[in-house]
Structures are given as C-alpha cells and as structure tokens.
mmCIF file of C-alpha atoms in Angstrom:
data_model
loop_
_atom_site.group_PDB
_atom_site.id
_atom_site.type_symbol
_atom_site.label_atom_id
_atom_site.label_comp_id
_atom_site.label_asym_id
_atom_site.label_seq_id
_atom_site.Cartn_x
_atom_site.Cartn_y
_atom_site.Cartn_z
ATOM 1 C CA UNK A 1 -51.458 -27.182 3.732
ATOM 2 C CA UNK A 2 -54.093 -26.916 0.655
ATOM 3 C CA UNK A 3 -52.791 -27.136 -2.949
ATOM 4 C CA UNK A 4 -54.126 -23.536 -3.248
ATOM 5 C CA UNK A 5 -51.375 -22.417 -1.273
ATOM 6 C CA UNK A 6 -47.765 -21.884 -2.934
ATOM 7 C CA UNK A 7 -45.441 -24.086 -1.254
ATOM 8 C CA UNK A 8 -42.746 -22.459 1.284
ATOM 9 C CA UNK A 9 -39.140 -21.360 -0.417
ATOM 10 C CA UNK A 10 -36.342 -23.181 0.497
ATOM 11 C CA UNK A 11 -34.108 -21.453 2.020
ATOM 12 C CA UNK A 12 -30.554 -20.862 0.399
ATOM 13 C CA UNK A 13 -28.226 -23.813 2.026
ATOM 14 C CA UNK A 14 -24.125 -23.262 1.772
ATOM 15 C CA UNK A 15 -22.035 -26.276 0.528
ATOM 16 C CA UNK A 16 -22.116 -28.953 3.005
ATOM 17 C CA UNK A 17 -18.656 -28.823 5.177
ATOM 18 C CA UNK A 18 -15.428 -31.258 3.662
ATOM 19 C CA UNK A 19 -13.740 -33.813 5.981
ATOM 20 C CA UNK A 20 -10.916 -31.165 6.573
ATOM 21 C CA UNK A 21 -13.062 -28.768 8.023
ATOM 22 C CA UNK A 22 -15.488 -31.200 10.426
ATOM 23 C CA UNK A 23 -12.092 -31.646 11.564
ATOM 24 C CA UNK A 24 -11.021 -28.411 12.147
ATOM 25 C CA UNK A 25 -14.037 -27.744 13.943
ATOM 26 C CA UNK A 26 -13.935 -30.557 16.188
ATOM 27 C CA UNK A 27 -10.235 -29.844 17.245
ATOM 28 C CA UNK A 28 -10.735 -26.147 17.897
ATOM 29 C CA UNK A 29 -13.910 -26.876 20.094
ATOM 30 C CA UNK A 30 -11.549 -29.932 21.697
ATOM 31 C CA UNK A 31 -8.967 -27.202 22.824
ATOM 32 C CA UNK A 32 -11.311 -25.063 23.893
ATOM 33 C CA UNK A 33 -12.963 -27.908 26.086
ATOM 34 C CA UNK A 34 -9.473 -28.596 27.745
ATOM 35 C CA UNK A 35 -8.171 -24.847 27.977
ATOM 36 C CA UNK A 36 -11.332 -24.325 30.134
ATOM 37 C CA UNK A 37 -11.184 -27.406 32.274
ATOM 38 C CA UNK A 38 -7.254 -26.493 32.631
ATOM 39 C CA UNK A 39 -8.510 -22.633 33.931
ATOM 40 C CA UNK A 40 -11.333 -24.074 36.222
ATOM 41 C CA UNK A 41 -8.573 -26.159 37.510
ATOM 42 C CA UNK A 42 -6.817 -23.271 38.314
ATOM 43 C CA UNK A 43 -9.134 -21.102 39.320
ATOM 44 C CA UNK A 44 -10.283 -23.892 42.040
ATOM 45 C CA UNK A 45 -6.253 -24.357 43.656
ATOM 46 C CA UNK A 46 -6.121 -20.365 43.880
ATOM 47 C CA UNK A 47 -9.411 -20.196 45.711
ATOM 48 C CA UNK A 48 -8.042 -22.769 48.151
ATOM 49 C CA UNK A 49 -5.236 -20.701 48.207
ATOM 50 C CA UNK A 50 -7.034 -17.914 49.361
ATOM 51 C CA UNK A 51 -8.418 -16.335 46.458
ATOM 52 C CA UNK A 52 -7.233 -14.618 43.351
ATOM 53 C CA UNK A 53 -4.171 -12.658 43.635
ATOM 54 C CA UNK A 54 -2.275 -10.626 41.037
ATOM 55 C CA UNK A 55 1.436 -12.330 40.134
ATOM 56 C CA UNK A 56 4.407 -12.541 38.276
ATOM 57 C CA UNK A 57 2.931 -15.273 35.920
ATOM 58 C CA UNK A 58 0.607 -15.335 33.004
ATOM 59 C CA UNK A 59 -3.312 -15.522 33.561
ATOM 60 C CA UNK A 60 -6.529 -15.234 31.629
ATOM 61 C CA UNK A 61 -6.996 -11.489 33.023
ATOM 62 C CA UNK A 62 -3.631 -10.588 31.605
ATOM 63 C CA UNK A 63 -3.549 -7.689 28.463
ATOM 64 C CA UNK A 64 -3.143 -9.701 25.233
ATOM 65 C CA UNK A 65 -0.962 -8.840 21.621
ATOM 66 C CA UNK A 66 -3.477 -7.371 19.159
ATOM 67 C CA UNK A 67 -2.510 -10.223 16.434
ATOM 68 C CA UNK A 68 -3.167 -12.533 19.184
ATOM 69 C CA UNK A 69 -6.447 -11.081 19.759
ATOM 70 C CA UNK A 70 -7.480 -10.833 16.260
ATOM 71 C CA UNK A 71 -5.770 -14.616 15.354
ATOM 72 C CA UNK A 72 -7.945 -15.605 18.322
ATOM 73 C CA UNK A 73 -11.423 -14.008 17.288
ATOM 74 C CA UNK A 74 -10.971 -15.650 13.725
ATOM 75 C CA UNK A 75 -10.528 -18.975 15.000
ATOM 76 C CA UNK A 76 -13.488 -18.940 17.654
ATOM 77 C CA UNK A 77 -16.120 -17.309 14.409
ATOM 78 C CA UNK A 78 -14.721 -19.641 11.798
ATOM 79 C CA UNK A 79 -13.704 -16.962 9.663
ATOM 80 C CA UNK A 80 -10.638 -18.461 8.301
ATOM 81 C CA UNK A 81 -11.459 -18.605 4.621
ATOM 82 C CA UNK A 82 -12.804 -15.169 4.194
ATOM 83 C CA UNK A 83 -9.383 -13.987 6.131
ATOM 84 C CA UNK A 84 -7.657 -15.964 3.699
ATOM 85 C CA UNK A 85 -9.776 -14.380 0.891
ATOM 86 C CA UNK A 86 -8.787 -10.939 2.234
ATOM 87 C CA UNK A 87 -5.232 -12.277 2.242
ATOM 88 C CA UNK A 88 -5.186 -12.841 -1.079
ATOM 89 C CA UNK A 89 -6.650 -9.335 -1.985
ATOM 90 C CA UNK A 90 -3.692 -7.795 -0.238
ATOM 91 C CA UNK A 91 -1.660 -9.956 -2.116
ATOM 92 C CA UNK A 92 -3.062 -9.533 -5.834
ATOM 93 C CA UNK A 93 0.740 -8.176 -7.358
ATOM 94 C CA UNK A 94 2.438 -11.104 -6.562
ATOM 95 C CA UNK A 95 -0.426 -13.895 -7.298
ATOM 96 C CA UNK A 96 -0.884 -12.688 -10.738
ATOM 97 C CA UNK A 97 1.948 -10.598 -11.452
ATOM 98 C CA UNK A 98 2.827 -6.761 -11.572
ATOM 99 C CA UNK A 99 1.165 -6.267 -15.097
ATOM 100 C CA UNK A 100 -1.623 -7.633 -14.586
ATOM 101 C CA UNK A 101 -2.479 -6.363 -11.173
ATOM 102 C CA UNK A 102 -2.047 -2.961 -12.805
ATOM 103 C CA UNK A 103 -4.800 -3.128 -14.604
ATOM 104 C CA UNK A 104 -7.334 -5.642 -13.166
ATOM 105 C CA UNK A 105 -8.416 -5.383 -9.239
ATOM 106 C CA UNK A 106 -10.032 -8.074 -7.445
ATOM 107 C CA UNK A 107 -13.538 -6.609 -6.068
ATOM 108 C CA UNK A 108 -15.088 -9.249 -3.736
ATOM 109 C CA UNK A 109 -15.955 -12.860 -2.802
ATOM 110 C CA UNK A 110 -19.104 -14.372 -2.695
ATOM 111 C CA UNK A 111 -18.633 -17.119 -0.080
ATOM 112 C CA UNK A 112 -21.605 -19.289 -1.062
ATOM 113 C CA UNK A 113 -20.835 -19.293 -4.026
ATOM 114 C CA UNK A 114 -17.500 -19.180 -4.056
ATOM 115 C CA UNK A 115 -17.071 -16.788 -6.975
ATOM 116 C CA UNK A 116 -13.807 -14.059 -7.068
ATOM 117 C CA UNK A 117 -15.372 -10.400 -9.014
ATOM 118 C CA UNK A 118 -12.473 -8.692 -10.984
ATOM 119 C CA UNK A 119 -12.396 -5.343 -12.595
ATOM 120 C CA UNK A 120 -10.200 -4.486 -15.165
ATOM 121 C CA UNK A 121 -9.510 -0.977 -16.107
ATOM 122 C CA UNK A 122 -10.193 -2.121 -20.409
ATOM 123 C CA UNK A 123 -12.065 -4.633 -22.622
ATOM 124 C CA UNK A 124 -8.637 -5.949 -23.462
ATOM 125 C CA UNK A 125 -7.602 -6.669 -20.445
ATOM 126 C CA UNK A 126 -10.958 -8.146 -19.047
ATOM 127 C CA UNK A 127 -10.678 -11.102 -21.800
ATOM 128 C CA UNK A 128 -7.056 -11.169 -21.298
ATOM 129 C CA UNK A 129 -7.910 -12.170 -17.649
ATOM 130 C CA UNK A 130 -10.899 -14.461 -19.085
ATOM 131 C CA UNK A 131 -8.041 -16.608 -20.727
ATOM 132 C CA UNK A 132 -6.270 -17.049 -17.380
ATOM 133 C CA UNK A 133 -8.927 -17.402 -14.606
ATOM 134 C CA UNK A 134 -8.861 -21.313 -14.925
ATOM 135 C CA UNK A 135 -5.299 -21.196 -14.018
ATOM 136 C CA UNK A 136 -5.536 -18.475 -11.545
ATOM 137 C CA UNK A 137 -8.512 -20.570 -9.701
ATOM 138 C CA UNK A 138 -6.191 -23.088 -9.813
ATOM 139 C CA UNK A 139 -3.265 -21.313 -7.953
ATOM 140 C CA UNK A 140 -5.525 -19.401 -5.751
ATOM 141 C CA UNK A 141 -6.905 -22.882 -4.484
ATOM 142 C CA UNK A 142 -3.319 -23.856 -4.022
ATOM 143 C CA UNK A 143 -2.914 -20.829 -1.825
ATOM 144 C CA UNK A 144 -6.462 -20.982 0.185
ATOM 145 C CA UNK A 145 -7.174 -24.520 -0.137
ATOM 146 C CA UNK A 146 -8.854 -26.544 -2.251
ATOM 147 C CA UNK A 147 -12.155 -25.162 -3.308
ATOM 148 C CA UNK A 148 -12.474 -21.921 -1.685
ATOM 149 C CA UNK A 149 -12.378 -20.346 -5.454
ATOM 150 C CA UNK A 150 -14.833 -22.057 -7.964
ATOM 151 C CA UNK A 151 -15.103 -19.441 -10.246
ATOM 152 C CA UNK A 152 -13.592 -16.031 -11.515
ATOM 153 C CA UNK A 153 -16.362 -13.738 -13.061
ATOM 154 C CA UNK A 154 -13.886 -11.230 -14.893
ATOM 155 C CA UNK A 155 -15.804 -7.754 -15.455
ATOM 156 C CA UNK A 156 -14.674 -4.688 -18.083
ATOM 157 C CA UNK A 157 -14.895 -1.159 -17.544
ATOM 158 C CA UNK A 158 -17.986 0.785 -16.154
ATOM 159 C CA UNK A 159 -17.525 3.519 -18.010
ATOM 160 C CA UNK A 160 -17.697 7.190 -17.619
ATOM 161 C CA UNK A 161 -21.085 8.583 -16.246
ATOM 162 C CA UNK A 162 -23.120 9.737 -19.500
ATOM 163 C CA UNK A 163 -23.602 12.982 -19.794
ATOM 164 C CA UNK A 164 -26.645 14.563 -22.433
ATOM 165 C CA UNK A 165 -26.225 18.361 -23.976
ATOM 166 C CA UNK A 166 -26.132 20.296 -26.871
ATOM 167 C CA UNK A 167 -22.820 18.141 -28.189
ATOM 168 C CA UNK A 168 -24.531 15.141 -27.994
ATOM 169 C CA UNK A 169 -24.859 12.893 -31.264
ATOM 170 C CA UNK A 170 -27.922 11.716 -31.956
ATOM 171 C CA UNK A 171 -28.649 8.261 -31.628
ATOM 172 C CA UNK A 172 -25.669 7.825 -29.532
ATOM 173 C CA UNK A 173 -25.443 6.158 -26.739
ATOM 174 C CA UNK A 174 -22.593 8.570 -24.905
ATOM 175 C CA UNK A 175 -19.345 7.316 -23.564
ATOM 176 C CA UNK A 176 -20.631 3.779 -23.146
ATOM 177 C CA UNK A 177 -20.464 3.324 -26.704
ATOM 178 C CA UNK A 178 -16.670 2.733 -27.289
ATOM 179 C CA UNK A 179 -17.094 0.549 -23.677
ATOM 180 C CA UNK A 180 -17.825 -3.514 -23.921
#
C-alpha cells in the first residue's frame, strides 16, 4: 500500500459484549449442545426400535405454541434487547406516566448506539422531557438492564407541511415559524 493511496475505513464496530452477556451466550449454546445430544440419543434407541413411530408422547416433530415459537426464535438470534426495547415501547404509559405519554411518543432505538428518539407533540413538552431523560435512562436501564439506554435524544414538533400562495407573508417562513 503506497502513501498515495487513502487508507481503508474502519468499519463501524458495536460495543464489545459485558460479562453478563458472554454468559448468556455460552449457556444458551450449552443447552443447545445437550438438547441435541439428548435427541440424537433418542433418535438412535427408536431406530433400534424399529424406526420412528408416531406416539402418545412429546417429540421434536410435534406442533409448537406460537409464544413458544417466537420465545424460541429470539433466544437462538440474540434478539433479546431489541425485544425488550419493543417491550418498553408497548409499555410507554406506565414507564413515564399517562401525561406524559400523551404527548411525547417514543420513535425508535438505535442499537449501536444505544440512543431512545422521542417525539413530542410541542416545544414545551420536548424540554419538559429534556429535564427528565436522565432519570428516565435511568429507570429504563432498571427495566432492560444496565446499559441498553445511553441516551434519550428528545425531538419537538415537525410541523405542518408549508404551504406558499397568495396569503403568504412575505419574508415568512410559513407554519414552521411559531415551531422550535
């Protein structure tokens, strides 16, 4: 590589995994190490038996309970946190309270950086929120675990969409004037 050349970008690393969650890892792939040596186990005493037959018991092949299903497919993609995220959306009223959820709705997560968007429906409101997001990271970490929510960007208003005609004041800049 020449020193004319511009040197590669570095590619945008997430936060290194905690303790806690090497360990979860490690314990989910453990289970899943031991549930399949338990089923070849099986599988290898029914094909002695004469093959696989249909019974009264429980078996890999049976239906299974759609939370079951979906509990199992967050598990084996590691998508507890953003699960727990979407929790948490469903559960705005009660984290922050009815008067507050009434007029300022959580709009996403940004897992890298672990940042929570909120809209709120005036300016008042937004810096109302401002004044609380150190304690609401605070609780929502309580609730999610520590450090899933590093930072609460709280966002006003958008405004109407601007419209230009004949009643138009001059110099104006439409609706988004009395906006902030």
């Amino acid at each position: 590589m020449s020193s004319d050349e511009p040197a590669p970008k570095q590619p945008k690393r997430s936060p290194e995994p905690s303790g806690v969650d090497l360990a979860r890892v490690a314990l989910r792939a453990a289970k899943e190490a031991a549930r399949a040596r338990g089923d070849a186990a099986q599988q290898k005493k029914q094909a002695r038996r004469g093959g696989l037959r249909s019974g009264a018991r429980a078996d890999g092949r049976d239906p299974m309970a759609l939370g079951a299903a979906i509990n199992r497919l967050i598990n084996e993609r590691g998508w507890e946190a953003p699960a727990a995220v979407g929790g948490v959306m469903g559960r705005w009223p009660q984290i922050v309270g009815e008067d507050v959820a009434k007029h300022c709705v959580p709009e996403k997560y940004d897992e890298d950086e672990r940042v929570l968007v909120v809209r709120c429906d005036s300016t008042a409101w937004a810096t109302n929120l401002r004044l609380l997001a150190p304690t609401l990271v605070a609780r929502l970490n309580e609730d999610l675990g520590q450090g899933r929510v590093r930072l609460i960007k709280v966002y006003g208003p958008g405004g109407t969409a601007r419209r230009y005609g004949p009643l138009r004041a001059p110099g104006s800049s439409g609706p988004g004037d009395t906006y902030g």
